[in-house]
XYZ file of C-alpha atoms in Angstrom:
276
model
C 186.604 207.974 304.285
C 185.335 207.363 300.757
C 181.927 208.787 300.028
C 179.291 206.721 298.198
C 179.289 206.907 294.425
C 175.840 208.524 294.525
C 177.328 211.495 296.335
C 179.685 212.188 293.441
C 176.963 211.703 290.824
C 174.382 213.945 292.479
C 175.690 217.350 291.241
C 175.503 216.289 287.572
C 172.392 214.139 287.891
C 169.974 217.052 287.524
C 171.977 218.485 284.631
C 172.061 215.110 282.884
C 168.311 214.663 283.190
C 167.619 218.203 282.025
C 169.968 217.621 279.104
C 168.147 214.400 278.197
C 164.815 216.216 278.324
C 166.056 219.097 276.166
C 167.939 216.954 273.663
C 165.017 214.540 273.319
C 162.644 217.457 272.713
C 165.024 219.008 270.158
C 165.339 215.738 268.243
C 161.580 215.149 268.307
C 160.846 218.707 267.216
C 163.347 218.490 264.350
C 162.059 215.119 263.181
C 158.438 216.229 263.523
C 158.945 219.431 261.553
C 160.529 217.506 258.680
C 158.024 214.626 258.738
C 154.872 216.703 259.238
C 155.532 219.938 257.370
C 157.861 219.219 254.423
C 155.040 217.605 252.442
C 152.857 220.630 253.099
C 155.636 222.908 251.883
C 156.076 220.800 248.733
C 152.299 220.558 248.147
C 150.950 224.030 248.928
C 147.162 224.138 248.906
C 146.702 220.349 248.863
C 144.786 219.189 251.980
C 146.788 216.233 253.301
C 145.523 213.504 255.620
C 147.918 213.344 258.585
C 146.553 211.158 261.382
C 146.027 210.978 264.258
C 146.068 214.666 265.314
C 146.988 216.598 262.180
C 150.386 218.256 261.589
C 150.372 220.573 264.608
C 149.009 217.952 266.984
C 151.375 215.298 265.680
C 154.329 217.653 266.054
C 153.396 218.371 269.670
C 152.905 214.658 270.375
C 156.255 213.696 268.817
C 158.093 216.471 270.667
C 156.571 215.647 274.048
C 157.110 211.908 273.573
C 160.736 212.409 272.568
C 161.328 214.730 275.515
C 159.901 212.130 277.900
C 162.064 209.389 276.401
C 165.111 211.655 276.670
C 164.379 212.255 280.344
C 163.898 208.537 281.050
C 166.978 207.578 279.048
C 169.159 210.100 280.899
C 167.769 209.343 284.362
C 169.794 206.327 285.555
C 173.486 206.771 286.253
C 174.336 203.709 284.157
C 173.824 204.379 280.451
C 172.721 200.819 279.642
C 170.000 200.952 282.301
C 168.654 204.212 280.894
C 168.659 202.925 277.335
C 166.827 199.704 278.173
C 164.352 201.473 280.445
C 163.446 204.054 277.791
C 163.096 201.292 275.181
C 160.747 199.348 277.458
C 158.622 202.447 278.078
C 158.410 202.995 274.303
C 157.214 199.433 273.742
C 154.615 199.814 276.509
C 153.494 203.093 274.956
C 152.965 201.286 271.651
C 150.612 198.811 273.333
C 148.662 201.554 275.088
C 148.369 203.632 271.917
C 147.155 200.579 269.985
C 144.546 199.842 272.631
C 143.251 203.430 272.580
C 143.312 203.958 268.821
C 141.932 200.542 267.783
C 138.234 201.325 267.930
C 137.290 197.705 267.528
C 135.413 195.154 269.536
C 135.335 191.445 270.167
C 137.617 189.250 268.108
C 139.003 192.179 266.102
C 140.226 193.985 269.211
C 141.707 190.769 270.596
C 143.555 190.127 267.338
C 144.950 193.681 267.255
C 146.157 193.478 270.845
C 147.717 190.043 270.337
C 149.569 191.341 267.287
C 150.772 194.340 269.294
C 152.139 192.114 272.051
C 153.966 190.008 269.469
C 155.485 193.112 267.859
C 156.380 194.813 271.146
C 159.627 192.877 271.643
C 161.024 193.536 268.127
C 159.973 197.170 268.496
C 161.791 197.355 271.820
C 164.929 195.862 270.246
C 164.745 198.271 267.323
C 164.634 201.264 269.667
C 167.645 200.202 271.729
C 170.283 201.485 269.224
C 168.312 204.683 268.600
C 168.100 205.476 272.303
C 171.746 204.471 272.723
C 172.623 207.273 270.294
C 170.480 209.675 272.322
C 172.233 208.674 275.563
C 175.588 209.076 273.824
C 174.670 212.673 272.988
C 173.572 213.312 276.575
C 176.787 211.816 277.932
C 178.890 213.957 275.604
C 177.195 217.102 276.888
C 177.506 215.966 280.505
C 181.178 215.068 280.119
C 181.885 218.321 278.286
C 180.373 220.282 281.152
C 182.427 218.416 283.752
C 185.628 218.728 281.734
C 184.905 222.375 280.871
C 185.199 221.627 277.169
C 184.764 224.615 274.876
C 181.174 225.103 273.710
C 181.714 224.363 269.962
C 183.238 220.970 270.762
C 180.610 220.280 273.424
C 177.616 220.811 271.112
C 179.052 219.085 268.033
C 177.538 215.690 268.913
C 174.007 217.029 269.636
C 174.066 219.087 266.438
C 175.000 215.969 264.486
C 172.070 214.104 266.062
C 169.695 216.953 265.195
C 170.844 216.840 261.562
C 170.284 213.073 261.503
C 166.795 213.559 262.968
C 165.987 216.065 260.224
C 167.242 213.616 257.578
C 165.149 210.799 259.087
C 162.051 213.001 259.007
C 162.732 213.965 255.393
C 162.757 210.277 254.439
C 159.049 210.029 255.324
C 157.827 212.556 252.745
C 155.927 211.558 249.637
C 158.103 210.727 246.657
C 157.744 212.840 243.459
C 155.273 210.552 241.645
C 153.048 210.447 244.731
C 153.064 214.239 244.955
C 152.099 214.423 241.283
C 149.056 212.203 241.839
C 148.000 214.090 244.958
C 148.031 217.342 242.986
C 146.082 215.691 240.126
C 143.442 214.319 242.490
C 143.069 217.629 244.290
C 142.561 219.371 240.941
C 140.093 216.642 239.888
C 137.951 217.157 242.983
C 138.084 220.942 242.783
C 136.792 220.928 239.178
C 133.836 218.663 240.073
C 131.555 221.459 241.232
C 128.504 220.570 239.135
C 127.125 217.734 237.030
C 128.135 219.593 233.870
C 131.731 220.030 235.052
C 132.036 216.523 236.475
C 135.150 214.758 235.107
C 134.662 211.414 233.349
C 136.336 209.532 236.218
C 133.566 210.659 238.563
C 130.519 210.354 236.295
C 129.789 206.640 236.592
C 131.089 206.361 240.122
C 130.775 202.958 241.746
C 129.669 203.242 245.352
C 127.511 206.370 245.111
C 127.015 209.645 243.286
C 129.873 212.087 243.640
C 127.551 215.075 243.306
C 125.448 213.753 246.196
C 128.334 212.782 248.473
C 131.505 214.584 247.417
C 130.746 217.802 249.230
C 132.627 219.748 251.843
C 136.275 219.651 252.908
C 138.416 216.586 252.324
C 141.908 215.293 253.074
C 144.102 213.295 250.688
C 146.559 210.465 251.203
C 148.592 208.446 248.688
C 148.853 204.664 249.004
C 150.557 201.887 247.069
C 150.568 198.928 249.450
C 147.538 196.640 249.816
C 145.417 198.688 247.421
C 143.725 195.464 246.294
C 141.492 195.764 249.360
C 139.509 198.460 247.547
C 138.357 195.879 244.964
C 138.745 198.243 242.023
C 139.274 196.207 238.815
C 142.881 196.643 237.730
C 144.309 196.007 234.262
C 147.446 193.903 234.005
C 149.640 196.566 232.453
C 151.998 198.539 234.668
C 150.602 196.453 237.528
C 153.455 196.894 240.012
C 153.271 200.677 239.704
C 149.554 201.070 240.383
C 148.754 203.386 243.283
C 145.748 205.089 244.817
C 144.819 208.442 246.285
C 142.246 208.299 249.076
C 140.012 211.318 249.731
C 138.387 211.386 253.175
C 135.472 213.806 253.321
C 134.379 215.576 256.480
C 130.949 213.877 256.450
C 132.572 210.421 256.647
C 132.275 209.487 252.961
C 135.446 208.343 251.162
C 136.611 208.330 247.566
C 139.417 206.097 246.287
C 140.973 206.894 242.909
C 143.244 204.211 241.458
C 145.924 205.354 239.012
C 147.218 202.916 236.387
C 149.719 205.505 235.153
C 150.063 209.163 236.143
C 148.898 210.263 232.679
C 145.634 208.279 232.593
C 142.347 209.276 234.235
C 141.922 207.350 237.481
C 139.418 204.607 238.271
C 137.385 205.852 241.219
C 135.086 204.225 243.747
C 133.117 205.585 246.690
C 132.986 204.063 250.170
C 130.865 204.703 253.232
C 133.664 203.028 255.214
C 137.143 202.253 253.951
C 138.125 198.543 253.931
C 140.809 197.641 256.487
C-alpha cells in the first residue's frame, strides 16, 4: 500500500524549516552588517542618524525578520506556496509597521494608511523573486542532504546568496560626496563651541540661535531628494547637485545645512520640527 505523500516529506520537513530559519537569519545578518555598519567604518567618529532603532537595533530587527521570513518560506512542502505566503506576510508587516511608526492623527494617518494599502501589492510582487531565491537556496541544501552531496557542493548556493546579500547591503551606503559633506558638517558643528568660534554659516542662523539651541549630542544624515521642503533659498547654479545634511539634536532641535557645492560654506536653517 502506498503511504501518503506527507509521510515521505515528514523526515525532511523539520530540517527544511530549520534550514530556512538559519539561511534567512544568515542573509539578514549579512545584509544588516553591510547596510548598518559600513558607513560607520567609512566615517569613524561621525554620529550617523540610523532610524528607527540605531545600528545595533536595526541589525537585530533585520536578522530576526529575515529569519522569520526564511522559516515561513521554507514551511510549506510546495515551494510556490512558501514563497507567496512569505511575501504576503512581508506586505502585512509593512502595513503594521507603517501604522505603528506613523505617529499621526486624523486625515494624515488615514492618508498614510491608504498609501500603504496601495503600495502593499507592488511590494508583495517585488518580494516574490527575492523570496524565490531564498527558497531555492533552502531547497538546494535540503536536496543535498537527501542525496548525500559533498559539503562544498551543498553549501555553494547559500554562500552565493550570502555574498549577494552583502553586496546588496553595500549598495545602501553613502556615496563619496555624501561622506565628504557629512564629515564637513560634523567638523563645522564641533568647532562651534562659543560665539567667538562660531563659523559664518551659523552666525546669522534662520530659525534660532545656534549657541542657544545647538547643544548636546546630535546625529547626522545626508539628503538630496525633496530638499526644497526646507525652504532654504537656493541659487540656480549647480542646482541638480544641491544636497543637505540634517543634524538632529538630542533635545529635539534640528539644523539643516544646504550645500551648493562641497567647497562652499553651507546655508543653514534651524527647525523645531522638520518639515515632512
